[in-house]
Amino acid sequence: MKKYNIAVVGATGMVGRTFLKVLEEVNLPAESYTLYASARSAGTKLPFMGTEYEVKELNENSFDGIDIALFSAGGSTSEKFAPIAAAKGCLVIDNSSAWRMDPEVPLVVPEVNPEDIKKTKGIIANPNCSTIQAMVALRPLQLKYGIERIVYSTYQAVSGAGVGGYNDLKNGINGEAPKKFNHPIFSNCLPQIDVFLPNGYTKEEMKMVNETRKILGDDAMRITATTVRVPVFDCHSESINVELKTPFEMAELRACLEAAPGLIVEDDIDNCVYPMACNIVGKNETYVGRIRRDESVDNGVNLWVVADNIRKGAATNAVQIAEKYIEMVESGEMEAYHA
Ligand code: A2P
């Protein structure tokens, strides 16, 4: 089996550090790991794989000899360096939003559309955190019943806004004014994630709409979203209302979700069991509960979907893309990416 030279770009960041944890857990067939960040943290030592790795400054030569690079260093770094890496024959798995809607770039959740990995021209995009967990729950229903319409309402953790978001909640408890958000997040819900667009939706909301259509391969799917930041440190929760194309039996629909890869059904209302953010921190899977018929429409169902936004919503999904890519190359299903 080939051994791969793997780079982590943005290794000192919140997602970058989780990349390292997930990489330790999955143990890819790696020849080497190289950790990159900006000049600010060059020389920093990070514990990884039972030893210490020195972080190097990212530059145009950083991808010489690298086979796979996991990026989470912000949109502008990805815009500049992902094409440089790809031109050197390095497959980029990018966590930023820079390349997601590029028609040449596959947008992948490995449980949902692994075949799209084969279409890569050097960059594969990791979807938005809120989109990823929704896809894991919705794909099995799409395959079995078809999807007519989706209504997303999210309850998103402050860790999605990085360290600044974390600090606003932590310090807000002591009455400090927010620095990252426009308004206090402690004891509050903010119906704004990212900036507003001309149609009155936020960028986060339109990411969910557009990325869902791209991943599920249906440009005309009817979707609406309201995304809300809530005073929770980790894990995004989502209420998802779906209208299916065909009638369903509840028991059969539940069995379909139970059989879905990467999805865990936690739904026992007699015992007050349902997915909760506080129980899902550090988990790689997506959880679904409160599965019930929407009695107000034909073929409607309501779901409550929770996942760790830094793990499955970012680092875990990206590492799983790398795992799937390696598996496909090794099984001969696809050729290894080369420039
Ligand atoms: P650094 O620690 O040197 O600033 P977060 O999203 O948690 O803020 O993390 C962003 C990550 O991206 C950090 O590892 C940060 O490194 C890295 N980063 C930011 N700008 C650049 C850049 N121009 N080149 C390389 N890495 C960058």
CSV table of C-alpha atoms and ligand atoms in Angstrom, one decimal:
chain,number,residue,atom,x,y,z
A,1,MET,CA,0.0,0.0,0.0
A,2,LYS,CA,1.2,3.5,-0.9
A,3,LYS,CA,2.1,5.7,2.0
A,4,TYR,CA,1.0,9.3,1.7
A,5,ASN,CA,2.8,12.6,2.6
A,6,ILE,CA,0.1,14.6,4.4
A,7,ALA,CA,0.0,18.3,5.3
A,8,VAL,CA,-2.3,20.2,7.7
A,9,VAL,CA,-2.7,23.9,6.8
A,10,GLY,CA,-3.9,26.0,9.7
A,11,ALA,CA,-2.8,23.4,12.2
A,12,THR,CA,-2.8,25.9,15.1
A,13,GLY,CA,-6.5,26.9,14.7
A,14,MET,CA,-9.6,25.5,16.3
A,15,VAL,CA,-10.4,23.1,13.4
A,16,GLY,CA,-6.7,22.5,12.7
A,17,ARG,CA,-6.1,21.1,16.2
A,18,THR,CA,-9.1,18.9,15.8
A,19,PHE,CA,-7.7,17.7,12.5
A,20,LEU,CA,-4.7,16.5,14.5
A,21,LYS,CA,-6.9,14.6,17.1
A,22,VAL,CA,-9.0,13.0,14.4
A,23,LEU,CA,-5.8,12.0,12.4
A,24,GLU,CA,-4.4,10.4,15.5
A,25,GLU,CA,-7.7,8.4,15.8
A,26,VAL,CA,-7.9,7.1,12.3
A,27,ASN,CA,-4.3,6.5,11.5
A,28,LEU,CA,-4.1,7.0,7.7
A,29,PRO,CA,-1.3,5.2,5.8
A,30,ALA,CA,1.0,8.2,6.2
A,31,GLU,CA,4.6,8.5,5.2
A,32,SER,CA,4.9,11.9,6.8
A,33,TYR,CA,2.9,14.7,8.3
A,34,THR,CA,3.8,18.4,7.9
A,35,LEU,CA,2.0,21.1,9.9
A,36,TYR,CA,1.6,24.7,8.5
A,37,ALA,CA,0.2,28.0,9.8
A,38,SER,CA,1.1,31.6,9.3
A,39,ALA,CA,4.4,33.3,10.2
A,40,ARG,CA,2.9,34.2,13.5
A,41,SER,CA,3.0,30.7,14.8
A,42,ALA,CA,6.0,29.3,12.9
A,43,GLY,CA,8.2,27.4,15.3
A,44,THR,CA,5.3,26.5,17.7
A,45,LYS,CA,5.4,22.9,18.8
A,46,LEU,CA,2.2,20.9,18.8
A,47,PRO,CA,1.7,17.5,20.4
A,48,PHE,CA,0.8,15.0,17.7
A,49,MET,CA,1.2,11.2,17.2
A,50,GLY,CA,2.9,10.8,20.5
A,51,THR,CA,5.6,13.3,19.8
A,52,GLU,CA,6.0,17.0,19.1
A,53,TYR,CA,5.7,18.6,15.6
A,54,GLU,CA,7.1,22.0,14.8
A,55,VAL,CA,4.7,24.2,12.9
A,56,LYS,CA,6.1,25.7,9.7
A,57,GLU,CA,5.2,28.9,7.9
A,58,LEU,CA,3.1,28.3,4.8
A,59,ASN,CA,4.6,29.4,1.5
A,60,GLU,CA,4.5,28.6,-2.2
A,61,ASN,CA,6.9,25.7,-1.8
A,62,SER,CA,5.1,24.1,1.1
A,63,PHE,CA,3.4,21.4,-1.2
A,64,ASP,CA,6.5,20.0,-2.9
A,65,GLY,CA,6.3,16.3,-2.3
A,66,ILE,CA,2.9,16.5,-0.5
A,67,ASP,CA,0.2,14.1,-1.6
A,68,ILE,CA,-2.8,15.3,0.4
A,69,ALA,CA,-3.3,18.7,2.2
A,70,LEU,CA,-6.1,19.3,4.7
A,71,PHE,CA,-6.8,23.1,4.7
A,72,SER,CA,-8.5,25.1,7.5
A,73,ALA,CA,-6.8,28.5,7.4
A,74,GLY,CA,-9.6,30.8,6.2
A,75,GLY,CA,-11.0,31.6,2.8
A,76,SER,CA,-8.2,33.9,1.5
A,77,THR,CA,-5.5,31.3,2.4
A,78,SER,CA,-7.5,28.6,0.5
A,79,GLU,CA,-8.1,30.9,-2.5
A,80,LYS,CA,-4.4,31.6,-2.8
A,81,PHE,CA,-2.8,28.3,-1.8
A,82,ALA,CA,-5.2,25.6,-2.9
A,83,PRO,CA,-4.5,26.1,-6.6
A,84,ILE,CA,-0.8,26.3,-5.9
A,85,ALA,CA,-1.0,22.9,-4.1
A,86,ALA,CA,-3.2,21.3,-6.8
A,87,ALA,CA,-0.8,22.5,-9.5
A,88,LYS,CA,1.9,20.6,-7.7
A,89,GLY,CA,-0.1,17.3,-7.7
A,90,CYS,CA,-1.3,17.7,-4.1
A,91,LEU,CA,-5.0,16.8,-3.5
A,92,VAL,CA,-6.5,19.6,-1.4
A,93,ILE,CA,-9.4,19.0,1.0
A,94,ASP,CA,-10.6,22.5,1.9
A,95,ASN,CA,-12.7,23.4,4.9
A,96,SER,CA,-13.3,27.0,3.9
A,97,SER,CA,-16.2,28.3,1.8
A,98,ALA,CA,-13.8,29.5,-1.0
A,99,TRP,CA,-14.4,26.7,-3.4
A,100,ARG,CA,-17.6,25.1,-2.4
A,101,MET,CA,-19.9,26.4,-5.1
A,102,ASP,CA,-17.3,26.2,-7.9
A,103,PRO,CA,-18.8,23.8,-10.4
A,104,GLU,CA,-15.4,22.2,-11.0
A,105,VAL,CA,-15.0,21.4,-7.3
A,106,PRO,CA,-16.8,18.4,-5.7
A,107,LEU,CA,-18.6,19.2,-2.4
A,108,VAL,CA,-18.5,16.0,-0.4
A,109,VAL,CA,-20.0,14.3,2.6
A,110,PRO,CA,-18.5,10.8,2.4
A,111,GLU,CA,-21.6,9.0,3.6
A,112,VAL,CA,-23.7,10.9,1.1
A,113,ASN,CA,-21.9,11.5,-2.2
A,114,PRO,CA,-18.5,9.6,-2.1
A,115,GLU,CA,-18.6,9.1,-5.9
A,116,ASP,CA,-18.1,12.9,-6.4
A,117,ILE,CA,-14.5,12.5,-5.0
A,118,LYS,CA,-13.7,10.9,-8.4
A,119,LYS,CA,-14.5,14.1,-10.2
A,120,THR,CA,-11.8,16.1,-8.4
A,121,LYS,CA,-9.4,18.3,-10.4
A,122,GLY,CA,-7.2,18.8,-7.3
A,123,ILE,CA,-9.6,20.4,-4.8
A,124,ILE,CA,-12.4,18.8,-2.9
A,125,ALA,CA,-14.5,21.1,-0.7
A,126,ASN,CA,-15.8,20.3,2.8
A,127,PRO,CA,-19.3,21.7,3.2
A,128,ASN,CA,-20.5,24.1,5.8
A,129,CYS,CA,-20.9,22.6,9.3
A,130,SER,CA,-24.7,23.0,9.4
A,131,THR,CA,-25.1,21.5,5.9
A,132,ILE,CA,-22.9,18.4,6.6
A,133,GLN,CA,-25.0,17.0,9.5
A,134,ALA,CA,-28.3,17.7,7.7
A,135,MET,CA,-27.0,15.7,4.7
A,136,VAL,CA,-26.2,12.7,6.7
A,137,ALA,CA,-29.9,12.6,7.9
A,138,LEU,CA,-31.6,13.6,4.7
A,139,ARG,CA,-29.7,11.5,2.1
A,140,PRO,CA,-31.3,8.2,3.1
A,141,LEU,CA,-34.8,9.8,3.0
A,142,GLN,CA,-34.0,11.3,-0.5
A,143,LEU,CA,-32.9,7.9,-1.8
A,144,LYS,CA,-36.0,6.1,-0.5
A,145,TYR,CA,-38.8,8.6,-0.8
A,146,GLY,CA,-37.5,11.6,-2.8
A,147,ILE,CA,-37.5,15.1,-1.2
A,148,GLU,CA,-40.0,17.8,-2.2
A,149,ARG,CA,-39.1,20.6,0.2
A,150,ILE,CA,-36.9,21.3,3.3
A,151,VAL,CA,-37.3,23.8,6.1
A,152,TYR,CA,-34.2,24.2,8.2
A,153,SER,CA,-34.1,26.0,11.6
A,154,THR,CA,-30.8,25.8,13.3
A,155,TYR,CA,-29.5,26.3,16.9
A,156,GLN,CA,-25.8,26.8,16.3
A,157,ALA,CA,-22.9,26.7,18.9
A,158,VAL,CA,-20.6,29.6,19.4
A,159,SER,CA,-17.5,27.5,18.5
A,160,GLY,CA,-18.7,27.9,14.9
A,161,ALA,CA,-17.5,31.5,15.2
A,162,GLY,CA,-14.1,30.4,16.5
A,163,VAL,CA,-12.3,31.5,19.6
A,164,GLY,CA,-13.9,34.9,19.5
A,165,GLY,CA,-17.4,33.3,19.7
A,166,TYR,CA,-16.3,31.1,22.6
A,167,ASN,CA,-15.0,34.1,24.5
A,168,ASP,CA,-18.2,36.2,23.9
A,169,LEU,CA,-20.2,33.5,25.6
A,170,LYS,CA,-17.7,32.8,28.4
A,171,ASN,CA,-17.2,36.5,29.2
A,172,GLY,CA,-20.8,37.4,28.6
A,173,ILE,CA,-21.7,35.2,31.7
A,174,ASN,CA,-19.8,37.8,33.8
A,175,GLY,CA,-21.5,40.7,32.1
A,176,GLU,CA,-18.7,41.6,29.6
A,177,ALA,CA,-19.8,43.2,26.3
A,178,PRO,CA,-19.5,41.0,23.2
A,179,LYS,CA,-16.5,41.5,20.9
A,180,LYS,CA,-17.2,38.9,18.1
A,181,PHE,CA,-21.0,39.1,17.9
A,182,ASN,CA,-23.1,42.3,17.3
A,183,HIS,CA,-25.1,41.6,20.4
A,184,PRO,CA,-24.7,39.6,23.7
A,185,ILE,CA,-24.9,35.8,23.1
A,186,PHE,CA,-25.2,34.9,26.8
A,187,SER,CA,-28.9,34.4,27.7
A,188,ASN,CA,-29.8,35.3,24.1
A,189,CYS,CA,-30.4,33.9,20.7
A,190,LEU,CA,-29.0,35.7,17.7
A,191,PRO,CA,-31.0,35.2,14.4
A,192,GLN,CA,-28.0,36.3,12.4
A,193,ILE,CA,-25.1,34.1,11.4
A,194,ASP,CA,-22.7,35.8,9.0
A,195,VAL,CA,-23.7,38.9,6.9
A,196,PHE,CA,-27.1,39.7,5.4
A,197,LEU,CA,-27.6,39.3,1.6
A,198,PRO,CA,-29.9,41.3,-0.7
A,199,ASN,CA,-32.7,38.8,-0.4
A,200,GLY,CA,-32.9,39.3,3.4
A,201,TYR,CA,-31.3,35.9,4.2
A,202,THR,CA,-27.9,35.5,5.9
A,203,LYS,CA,-24.9,34.0,4.1
A,204,GLU,CA,-25.1,31.0,6.4
A,205,GLU,CA,-28.7,30.4,5.4
A,206,MET,CA,-28.0,30.6,1.7
A,207,LYS,CA,-25.0,28.3,2.2
A,208,MET,CA,-27.4,25.7,3.6
A,209,VAL,CA,-29.8,26.1,0.6
A,210,ASN,CA,-27.2,26.1,-2.1
A,211,GLU,CA,-24.9,23.4,-0.7
A,212,THR,CA,-27.8,21.1,0.0
A,213,ARG,CA,-28.9,21.4,-3.7
A,214,LYS,CA,-25.3,20.7,-4.9
A,215,ILE,CA,-24.7,17.7,-2.6
A,216,LEU,CA,-28.1,16.1,-3.2
A,217,GLY,CA,-27.8,16.8,-6.9
A,218,ASP,CA,-31.1,18.7,-7.3
A,219,ASP,CA,-30.8,22.3,-8.4
A,220,ALA,CA,-34.5,23.0,-8.1
A,221,MET,CA,-35.1,21.5,-4.6
A,222,ARG,CA,-37.3,23.8,-2.6
A,223,ILE,CA,-35.4,24.8,0.6
A,224,THR,CA,-35.6,27.6,3.2
A,225,ALA,CA,-33.5,28.2,6.2
A,226,THR,CA,-33.3,30.2,9.4
A,227,THR,CA,-30.0,29.9,11.2
A,228,VAL,CA,-29.6,31.0,14.8
A,229,ARG,CA,-26.6,31.3,17.1
A,230,VAL,CA,-27.5,30.1,20.6
A,231,PRO,CA,-25.6,30.2,23.9
A,232,VAL,CA,-24.1,26.7,23.6
A,233,PHE,CA,-20.4,26.2,23.4
A,234,ASP,CA,-20.2,23.1,21.1
A,235,CYS,CA,-22.5,21.1,18.8
A,236,HIS,CA,-25.1,22.4,16.3
A,237,SER,CA,-28.7,21.3,16.7
A,238,GLU,CA,-31.2,21.5,13.8
A,239,SER,CA,-34.9,21.2,13.5
A,240,ILE,CA,-35.5,19.9,10.0
A,241,ASN,CA,-38.9,19.7,8.4
A,242,VAL,CA,-39.1,17.7,5.2
A,243,GLU,CA,-41.8,17.0,2.7
A,244,LEU,CA,-41.1,13.8,0.9
A,245,LYS,CA,-42.2,13.0,-2.6
A,246,THR,CA,-44.0,9.8,-1.7
A,247,PRO,CA,-46.1,8.5,1.2
A,248,PHE,CA,-44.2,6.7,4.0
A,249,GLU,CA,-44.9,4.4,7.0
A,250,MET,CA,-43.3,5.7,10.2
A,251,ALA,CA,-41.7,2.4,11.1
A,252,GLU,CA,-40.2,2.0,7.7
A,253,LEU,CA,-38.8,5.6,7.7
A,254,ARG,CA,-37.3,5.1,11.1
A,255,ALA,CA,-35.7,1.8,9.9
A,256,CYS,CA,-34.3,3.7,6.9
A,257,LEU,CA,-32.6,6.3,9.3
A,258,GLU,CA,-31.4,3.5,11.5
A,259,ALA,CA,-29.6,1.8,8.6
A,260,ALA,CA,-28.0,5.0,7.3
A,261,PRO,CA,-24.2,5.3,7.5
A,262,GLY,CA,-22.8,7.7,10.1
A,263,LEU,CA,-26.2,8.3,11.6
A,264,ILE,CA,-27.3,7.3,15.1
A,265,VAL,CA,-31.0,7.3,16.0
A,266,GLU,CA,-31.6,8.4,19.6
A,267,ASP,CA,-35.4,8.6,19.9
A,268,ASP,CA,-37.2,7.2,22.9
A,269,ILE,CA,-39.6,9.8,24.0
A,270,ASP,CA,-41.1,7.7,26.8
A,271,ASN,CA,-37.8,8.0,28.5
A,272,CYS,CA,-37.0,11.6,27.4
A,273,VAL,CA,-34.2,10.4,25.1
A,274,TYR,CA,-33.3,12.5,22.2
A,275,PRO,CA,-30.0,13.9,20.9
A,276,MET,CA,-28.6,16.8,23.0
A,277,ALA,CA,-25.5,19.0,22.3
A,278,CYS,CA,-24.1,18.3,25.8
A,279,ASN,CA,-23.9,14.5,25.0
A,280,ILE,CA,-22.5,14.8,21.5
A,281,VAL,CA,-19.3,16.9,22.1
A,282,GLY,CA,-16.3,14.9,20.7
A,283,LYS,CA,-18.4,12.4,18.7
A,284,ASN,CA,-17.8,11.8,15.0
A,285,GLU,CA,-21.3,10.7,14.2
A,286,THR,CA,-24.5,12.6,13.5
A,287,TYR,CA,-27.5,12.0,15.8
A,288,VAL,CA,-31.2,12.1,15.0
A,289,GLY,CA,-34.3,12.0,17.2
A,290,ARG,CA,-37.8,13.5,17.7
A,291,ILE,CA,-38.7,11.7,14.5
A,292,ARG,CA,-42.4,12.3,13.9
A,293,ARG,CA,-44.9,12.9,11.2
A,294,ASP,CA,-45.8,16.5,10.2
A,295,GLU,CA,-49.5,16.2,10.3
A,296,SER,CA,-50.0,19.6,8.6
A,297,VAL,CA,-48.9,18.4,5.1
A,298,ASP,CA,-48.9,15.3,3.0
A,299,ASN,CA,-45.8,13.2,3.4
A,300,GLY,CA,-44.1,15.5,6.0
A,301,VAL,CA,-41.7,14.5,8.7
A,302,ASN,CA,-39.9,16.4,11.5
A,303,LEU,CA,-36.3,15.6,12.6
A,304,TRP,CA,-34.0,16.9,15.3
A,305,VAL,CA,-30.4,16.5,14.2
A,306,VAL,CA,-27.3,17.2,16.3
A,307,ALA,CA,-23.6,16.8,15.6
A,308,ASP,CA,-20.3,18.2,16.9
A,309,ASN,CA,-19.7,21.1,14.5
A,310,ILE,CA,-15.9,21.1,14.8
A,311,ARG,CA,-15.7,17.3,14.4
A,312,LYS,CA,-18.4,16.0,11.8
A,313,GLY,CA,-19.1,19.6,10.8
A,314,ALA,CA,-15.4,20.2,9.9
A,315,ALA,CA,-12.4,18.1,10.8
A,316,THR,CA,-13.9,14.6,10.9
A,317,ASN,CA,-15.7,15.1,7.6
A,318,ALA,CA,-12.4,16.3,5.9
A,319,VAL,CA,-10.4,13.4,7.3
A,320,GLN,CA,-13.1,11.0,6.2
A,321,ILE,CA,-12.9,12.4,2.6
A,322,ALA,CA,-9.1,11.7,2.8
A,323,GLU,CA,-9.8,8.2,4.0
A,324,LYS,CA,-12.4,7.5,1.3
A,325,TYR,CA,-10.1,8.9,-1.4
A,326,ILE,CA,-7.2,6.6,-0.2
A,327,GLU,CA,-9.6,3.7,-0.1
A,328,MET,CA,-10.8,4.4,-3.7
A,329,VAL,CA,-7.3,4.8,-5.0
A,330,GLU,CA,-6.1,1.6,-3.2
A,331,SER,CA,-9.0,-0.4,-4.5
A,332,GLY,CA,-8.4,0.8,-8.1
A,333,GLU,CA,-11.7,2.6,-8.2
A,334,MET,CA,-9.9,5.8,-9.1
A,335,GLU,CA,-6.5,7.0,-10.1
A,336,ALA,CA,-4.5,8.9,-7.5
A,337,TYR,CA,-4.7,12.7,-8.2
A,338,HIS,CA,-1.8,14.1,-10.2
A,339,ALA,CA,-1.4,17.5,-11.7
B,1,A2P,P1,-1.8,31.2,13.0
B,1,A2P,O1,-2.1,30.5,14.3
B,1,A2P,O2,-0.4,31.3,12.6
B,1,A2P,O3,-2.6,32.5,12.9
B,1,A2P,P2,-8.9,29.8,13.4
B,1,A2P,O4,-9.9,29.6,12.3
B,1,A2P,O5,-9.1,29.0,14.6
B,1,A2P,O6,-8.7,31.3,13.6
B,1,A2P,O7,-7.5,29.3,12.8
B,1,A2P,C1,-7.0,29.8,11.6
B,1,A2P,C2,-5.7,28.9,11.2
B,1,A2P,O8,-5.3,29.4,10.0
B,1,A2P,C3,-4.6,29.1,12.2
B,1,A2P,O9,-3.8,28.0,12.2
B,1,A2P,C4,-3.8,30.3,11.5
B,1,A2P,O10,-2.4,30.3,11.8
B,1,A2P,C5,-4.0,29.8,10.1
B,1,A2P,N1,-3.7,31.0,9.1
B,1,A2P,C6,-4.3,32.2,9.1
B,1,A2P,N2,-3.8,32.9,8.1
B,1,A2P,C7,-2.8,32.2,7.5
B,1,A2P,C8,-1.9,32.3,6.4
B,1,A2P,N3,-1.9,33.5,5.7
B,1,A2P,N4,-1.1,31.3,6.1
B,1,A2P,C9,-1.1,30.2,6.8
B,1,A2P,N5,-1.9,29.9,7.8
B,1,A2P,C10,-2.8,30.9,8.2
